[in-house]
Short mmCIF file of C-alpha atoms and ligand atoms in Angstrom, two decimals:
data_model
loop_
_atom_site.label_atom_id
_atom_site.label_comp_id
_atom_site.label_asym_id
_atom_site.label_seq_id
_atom_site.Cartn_x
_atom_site.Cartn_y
_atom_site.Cartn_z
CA UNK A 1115 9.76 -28.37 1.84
CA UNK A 1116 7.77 -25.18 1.05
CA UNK A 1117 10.48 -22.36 -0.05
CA UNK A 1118 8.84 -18.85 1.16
CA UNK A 1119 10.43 -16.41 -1.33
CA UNK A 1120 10.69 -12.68 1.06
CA UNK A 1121 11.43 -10.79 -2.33
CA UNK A 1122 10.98 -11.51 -5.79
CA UNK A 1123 13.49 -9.68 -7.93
CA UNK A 1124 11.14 -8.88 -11.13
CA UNK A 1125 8.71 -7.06 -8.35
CA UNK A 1126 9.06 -3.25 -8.47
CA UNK A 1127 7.59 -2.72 -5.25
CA UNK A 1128 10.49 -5.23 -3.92
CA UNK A 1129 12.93 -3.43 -5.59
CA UNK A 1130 11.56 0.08 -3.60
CA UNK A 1131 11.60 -1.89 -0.73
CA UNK A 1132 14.89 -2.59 -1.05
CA UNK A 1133 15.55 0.80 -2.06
CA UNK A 1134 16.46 -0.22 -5.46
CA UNK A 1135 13.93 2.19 -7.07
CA UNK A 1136 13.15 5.58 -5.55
CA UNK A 1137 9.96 6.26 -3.69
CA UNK A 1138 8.36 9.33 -2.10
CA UNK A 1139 8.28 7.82 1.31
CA UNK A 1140 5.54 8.23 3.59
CA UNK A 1141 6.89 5.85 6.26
CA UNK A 1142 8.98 2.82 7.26
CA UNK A 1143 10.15 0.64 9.65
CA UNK A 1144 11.76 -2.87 9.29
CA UNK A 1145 8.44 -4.55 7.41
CA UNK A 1146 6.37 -1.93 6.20
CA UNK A 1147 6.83 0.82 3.75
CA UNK A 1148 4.31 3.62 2.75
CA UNK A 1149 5.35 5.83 -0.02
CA UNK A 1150 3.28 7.92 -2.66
CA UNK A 1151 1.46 6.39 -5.68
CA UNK A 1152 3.13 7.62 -8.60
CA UNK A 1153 -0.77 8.32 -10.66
CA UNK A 1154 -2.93 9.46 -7.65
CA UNK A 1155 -6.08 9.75 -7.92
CA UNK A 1156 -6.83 12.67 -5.06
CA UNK A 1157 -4.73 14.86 -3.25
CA UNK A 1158 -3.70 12.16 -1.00
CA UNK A 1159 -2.89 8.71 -2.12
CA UNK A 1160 -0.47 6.86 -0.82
CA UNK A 1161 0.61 2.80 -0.76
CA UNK A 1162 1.39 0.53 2.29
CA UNK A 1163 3.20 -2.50 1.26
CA UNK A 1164 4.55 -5.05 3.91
CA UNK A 1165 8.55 -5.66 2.48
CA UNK A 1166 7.66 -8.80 2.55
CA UNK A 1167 7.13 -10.11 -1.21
CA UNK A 1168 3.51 -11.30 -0.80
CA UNK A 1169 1.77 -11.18 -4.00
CA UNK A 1170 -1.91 -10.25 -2.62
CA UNK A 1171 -4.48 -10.79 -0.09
CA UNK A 1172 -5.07 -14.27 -1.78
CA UNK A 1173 -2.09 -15.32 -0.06
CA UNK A 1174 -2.48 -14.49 3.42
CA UNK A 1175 -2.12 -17.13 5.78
CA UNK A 1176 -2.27 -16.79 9.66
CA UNK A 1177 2.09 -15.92 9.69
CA UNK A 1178 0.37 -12.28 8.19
CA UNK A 1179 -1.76 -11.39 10.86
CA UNK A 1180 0.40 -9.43 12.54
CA UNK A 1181 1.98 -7.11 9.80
CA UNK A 1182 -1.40 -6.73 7.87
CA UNK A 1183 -3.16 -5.69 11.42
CA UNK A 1184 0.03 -2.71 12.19
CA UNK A 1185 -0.61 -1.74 8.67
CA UNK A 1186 -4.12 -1.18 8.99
CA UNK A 1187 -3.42 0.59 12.52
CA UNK A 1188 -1.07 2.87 11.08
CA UNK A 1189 -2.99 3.76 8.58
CA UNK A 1190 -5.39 5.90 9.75
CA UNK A 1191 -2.79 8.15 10.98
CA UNK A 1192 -0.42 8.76 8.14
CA UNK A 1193 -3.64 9.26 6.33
CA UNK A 1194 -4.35 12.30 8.99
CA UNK A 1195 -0.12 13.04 8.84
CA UNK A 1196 -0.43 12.93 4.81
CA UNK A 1197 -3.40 15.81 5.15
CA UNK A 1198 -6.55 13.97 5.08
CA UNK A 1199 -9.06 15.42 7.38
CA UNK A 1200 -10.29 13.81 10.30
CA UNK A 1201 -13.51 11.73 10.09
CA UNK A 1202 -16.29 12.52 9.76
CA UNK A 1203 -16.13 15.09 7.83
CA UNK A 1204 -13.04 14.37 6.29
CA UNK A 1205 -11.75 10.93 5.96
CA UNK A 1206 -10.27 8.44 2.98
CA UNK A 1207 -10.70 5.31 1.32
CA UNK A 1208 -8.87 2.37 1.94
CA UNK A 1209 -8.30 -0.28 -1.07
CA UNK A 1210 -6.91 -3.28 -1.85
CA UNK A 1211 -6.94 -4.44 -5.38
CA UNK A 1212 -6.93 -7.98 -5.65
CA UNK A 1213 -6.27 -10.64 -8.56
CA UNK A 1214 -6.93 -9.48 -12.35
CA UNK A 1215 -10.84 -8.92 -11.74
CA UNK A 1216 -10.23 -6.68 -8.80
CA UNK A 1217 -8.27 -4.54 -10.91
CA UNK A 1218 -5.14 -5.16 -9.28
CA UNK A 1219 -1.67 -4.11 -11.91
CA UNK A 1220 1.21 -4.66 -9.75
CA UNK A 1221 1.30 -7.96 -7.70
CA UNK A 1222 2.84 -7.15 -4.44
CA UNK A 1223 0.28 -6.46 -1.67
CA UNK A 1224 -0.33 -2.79 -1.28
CA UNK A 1225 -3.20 -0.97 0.25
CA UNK A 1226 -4.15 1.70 -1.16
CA UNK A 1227 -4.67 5.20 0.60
CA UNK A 1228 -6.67 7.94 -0.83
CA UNK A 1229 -8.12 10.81 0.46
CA UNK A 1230 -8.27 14.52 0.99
CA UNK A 1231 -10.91 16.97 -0.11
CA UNK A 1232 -13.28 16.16 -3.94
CA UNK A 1233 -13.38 16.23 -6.56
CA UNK A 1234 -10.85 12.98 -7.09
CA UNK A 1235 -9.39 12.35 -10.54
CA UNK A 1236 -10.64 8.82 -9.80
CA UNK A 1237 -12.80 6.94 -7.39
P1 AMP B 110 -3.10 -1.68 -8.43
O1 AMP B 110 -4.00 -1.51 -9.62
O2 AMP B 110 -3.85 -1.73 -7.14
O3 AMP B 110 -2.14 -2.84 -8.59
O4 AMP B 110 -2.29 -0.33 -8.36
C1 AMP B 110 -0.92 -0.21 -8.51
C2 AMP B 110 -0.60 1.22 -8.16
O5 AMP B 110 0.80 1.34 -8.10
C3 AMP B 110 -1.10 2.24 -9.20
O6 AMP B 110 -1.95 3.18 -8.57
C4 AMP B 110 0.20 2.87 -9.73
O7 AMP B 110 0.06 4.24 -10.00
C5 AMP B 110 1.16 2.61 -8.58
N1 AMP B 110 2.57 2.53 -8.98
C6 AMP B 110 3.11 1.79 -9.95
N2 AMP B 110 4.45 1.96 -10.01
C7 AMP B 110 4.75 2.83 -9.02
C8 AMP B 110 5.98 3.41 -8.55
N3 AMP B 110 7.15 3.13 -9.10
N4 AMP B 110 5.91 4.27 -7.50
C9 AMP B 110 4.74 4.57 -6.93
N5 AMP B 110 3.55 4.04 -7.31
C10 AMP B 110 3.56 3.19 -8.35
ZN1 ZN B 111 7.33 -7.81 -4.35
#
């Protein structure tokens, strides 16, 4: 039998899911959480994590569809909510950082959100 593990406890972004660690929120509801990135690179930068402990995109099976689509729906408007302006003129970037050569630190799933007017420290 396959064990699916919901939350690793050496994962920081389970432990601000579970509200274990403090977060600037953003938003949540009962499987996603969106709170500031503690470096940003731009005025706006935010993460959206599912609660769900899944270390990255590598691991996405067909049981994700659903949160990883509302995640990328909602996006777009806490990015507008957060202060990025609308597109196109304004707009953001979306990333997901994934495995060691895609630059990716802390392995729980997050996309990240970054926007809002340049220069960016980064990006
Ligand atoms: P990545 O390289 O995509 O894994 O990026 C991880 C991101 O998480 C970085 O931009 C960090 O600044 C951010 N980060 C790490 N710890 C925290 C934390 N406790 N609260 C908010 N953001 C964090
Ligand atoms: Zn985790």
């Amino acid at each position: 039998m396959t064990v699916v593990k919901h939350s690793d406890p050496n994962c920081i972004f389970c432990k601000i899911a579970a509200g274990q660690i403090p977060a600037q929120k953003v938003y949540e509801d009962a499987d996603i959480l969106a709170f500031h990135d503690i470096q940003p690179w731009a005025p706006v930068h935010f993460l959206l994590i599912p609660k769900m402990h899944i270390p990255s995109m590598a691991q996405l099976g067909p049981e994700h569809q659903e949160v990883l689509g509302r995640m990328m729906v909602l996006a777009p408007r806490l990015a507008l909510e957060q202060g990025c302006q609308p597109y196109p003129e304004g707009g953001y970037r979306i990333l997901c950082n994934t495995g060691v050569h895609g630059g990716q630190e802390v392995h729980h799933l997050h996309i990240h959100l970054i926007g809002g007017p340049r220069p960016w420290r980064k990006g």
